[in-house]
Amino acid sequence: MTAAMLAEAWLAMGANRLRTLLTMLGMVIGVGAVILMLAIGQGTQRQVEASIASMGSNLFIVLSGSTTSGGLRMGSGATPTLTLTDAQAIEELPAVAAVAPSSPGTAQLVYGSNNWSTQVYGTTPAYLAVRDWKLAAGFPFTDSDLRSATRVALLGKTVVDNLFGGEDPVGKTIRIKNSPYVVLGTLAPKGQSLDGRDQDDTVIIPVTTAQRKLFGTQFAGTVRFIMVQAESGEAMPAVEKSMNELLRQRHRIREGTDNDFSVRNLTALANTAAETAQVMSLMLGAIASISLLVGGIGIMNIMLVSVTERTREIGIRMAIGARGEDILLQFLLEAIIISVIGCLIGVGLGVGGALLVSTLSGMAVVITVTSILLAFAVAAAIGIFFGWYPARKAAAMKPIDALRYQ
Amino acid sequence: MAELADAVIRIEHLFKEYATDAGPVPVLKDVSVSVASGEFVAVMGPSGSGKSTFMNILGCLDVATTGRYLLDGKDAGTLDGDELARLRNQVIGFVFQGFNLLPRATLEDNVALPLIYRGTPRGERLARAHEMLDKVGLGAYYRSRPNQISGGQQQRVAIARALVTRPRLILADEPTGNLDTATGREIMALFTELNRQDGITIVLVTHEPDIAGHAQRLVRLADGRVIYDGLVEHAQAHHLEKTL
Ligand SMILES: Nc1ncnc2c1ncn2[C@@H]1O[C@H](COP(=O)(O)OP(=O)(O)OP(=O)(O)O)[C@@H](O)[C@H]1O
Ligand SMILES: [Mg+2]
């Protein structure tokens, strides 16, 4: 019975091929758009999540600066007001897991005939723990390197690639601003940061070396920022509060005066970014869904026309014994076939489009089985929903009226 | 006329009104007719006298305003849409003036169509369609389409379609109306054969006395009433009476 109905529906669709194809096109575009947009949205979301995971967890960054000098308020980090001893004091606070003071700067690196300009971070061994950063090869520097301000370095993957090509950098000596540094190890790749920077384009050296030998500074012992890791997410508000109190006290800031430092909750910022990405993803999906809806309305429109055109045929079928539900099923099947075939083609185009976008623009795309199954379910639902009314209309006709229809 | 116990059709005091903008229009006014199994009845009457209305009610395509209609012993007035559809599918075969074939389907698919609605498997459907097409002399045209054959052939296909469900009753509303005299006569020969050899009850509307002559019994309608119900042979005299 249903097989015969399917064959009949197929025949009816073939009778007006161009119209069937155009109706299908609405579904194709709708489903294609949904698949593509979901792929892009989820890709972005996944990328943001990866960046967040690569950042380290439960993180604060304490920036120095924001002082007022002669009526001018300087931006964060403009004047180095934080010191290594500030960092040590923060480490003593309850619920603080690790603290890594940092002095970044840009420097030219040379190895053999290659040179590369990159961000050099002077920091402490704790930095790797705070950022949850593993070594790909070699060893980290130690507290004794810190005390004696030795010229040692850990290289990020991008730096290794640009300076060494295929060579193993561990144990080699590179020159940073013309001074020799021994490469102790290389860092595992981390990929992009939330703001799109390449986190692997970096060199890490002891903070003391950076202060005394590489960048120099007019304020001895100061750092640009301190990264602080709390023991848990729940402890973060308490840590933030006690850090603020501690630093105000240490910097002798009077009641009612602005801080000469600022504390930022990186984890909260990251969560906001993740939420933004999620909202973006949902919005893309929602916009694409509108085209799917339009495709569905297209099906309904054509089915209504088709029911009117075929009124006489409906009458003939009823005269020879078709029940209302047979007629209903016939038109419903047509609508479902159109939407499901349209959906199949749409999935193909959407997936192809997503792959094209990712190869052309390097954008991350994620195509999940769930999104494809979802598209199918929605297409079938649209076929049933928008096919229902016209099919119902056909089935409800009185045999004699349908037969007499001119 | 018909033996009541064996009646395929039994109509008692049937009235039919059409609702129009200008109010209800009475079309059938107190029609009572019974048709026994195996009868061949011709229905005649002037245009607008209600012949098609009468046939549509017989065929369960339309319902009477008041009155009783028993088809094969079942009171059509008490049946719902699905049960009426089943009667149309299993008891009645329709033949229309305009053939009413599906233009896009092949002849075999057209003939097999009623069987779809009783769930017959495709192989059997086609076998029976072929059998019926052979019977009406169109064995060479299984896969042709309606627009590729003549009107007389199309009406034969329609008859094959009406026969494919092996109905007890065939209702034909001016089946020869669109055909020339010779072709009409061939179609009538086919009906006569179905009636005589297969014992199928036939009710047939026509305008032509020549066509009505193939039947045994004549029902003549005028202005929604039965003005004659008797043997065809006697009708000629009756007709003469009327015109005098
Ligand atoms: N759906 C309808 N609505 C209103 N009036 C109708 C309808 N169908 C038929 N009629 C009227 O009922 C009357 C009988 O119509 P019917 O078709 O039964 O006549 P007929 O005897 O078959 O005529 P013909 O020989 O021309 O086919 C006509 O006057 C017609 O105008
Ligand atoms: Mg008529």
XYZ file of C-alpha atoms in Angstrom, chain A residues 1 4-5 7-8 11-12 15-16 310 312-313 315-327 330 398-401 403-404, chain B residues 18 53 56 60-62 81-82 85-86 88-89 92 94 96 98 100-102 104-105 109-110 113-114 116-119 125 161 165:
64
model
C 0.000 0.000 0.000
C 2.264 1.942 -4.196
C 1.621 5.360 -2.648
C 5.440 5.210 -6.442
C 2.402 7.380 -7.153
C 5.110 9.885 -10.501
C 3.180 13.014 -9.557
C 4.958 15.175 -13.857
C 5.997 18.712 -13.032
C -5.540 17.926 -9.144
C -10.465 16.240 -10.491
C -7.890 13.531 -10.011
C -12.456 13.080 -7.346
C -11.622 10.171 -9.657
C -9.622 8.454 -6.940
C -12.443 8.903 -4.457
C -14.969 7.577 -6.972
C -13.025 4.364 -7.331
C -12.637 3.862 -3.602
C -9.929 6.078 -2.129
C -10.702 6.987 1.472
C -9.948 10.423 2.880
C -6.869 9.056 4.580
C -5.559 7.592 1.321
C -5.730 11.018 -0.283
C -0.725 10.685 -0.921
C -16.593 15.703 -1.052
C -16.230 13.121 -3.839
C -18.915 14.677 -5.983
C -17.557 18.216 -5.656
C -15.343 15.094 -9.502
C -17.429 17.974 -10.840
C -29.106 21.533 -3.945
C -27.945 13.594 -9.567
C -24.315 10.175 -8.083
C -22.465 6.974 -3.055
C -20.676 10.022 -4.418
C -23.410 12.264 -3.039
C -17.055 8.392 4.559
C -14.701 5.441 4.849
C -15.444 4.601 0.035
C -15.290 0.866 0.673
C -17.464 2.420 -4.056
C -14.355 0.312 -4.166
C -19.618 -0.390 -7.603
C -18.105 3.676 -12.372
C -18.284 8.355 -16.818
C -15.744 12.036 -19.817
C -12.010 10.277 -16.202
C -8.716 8.489 -16.640
C -5.540 9.778 -14.982
C -0.209 10.781 -16.715
C -0.587 7.141 -15.747
C -1.776 1.723 -13.943
C -5.116 3.402 -14.595
C -5.709 1.991 -9.538
C -8.825 0.806 -7.626
C -4.330 0.061 -4.660
C -7.083 1.131 -2.301
C -7.759 -2.405 -1.243
C -4.089 -3.183 -0.682
C -2.737 -5.645 -9.470
C -11.019 -0.042 -14.544
C -12.523 -4.943 -8.666
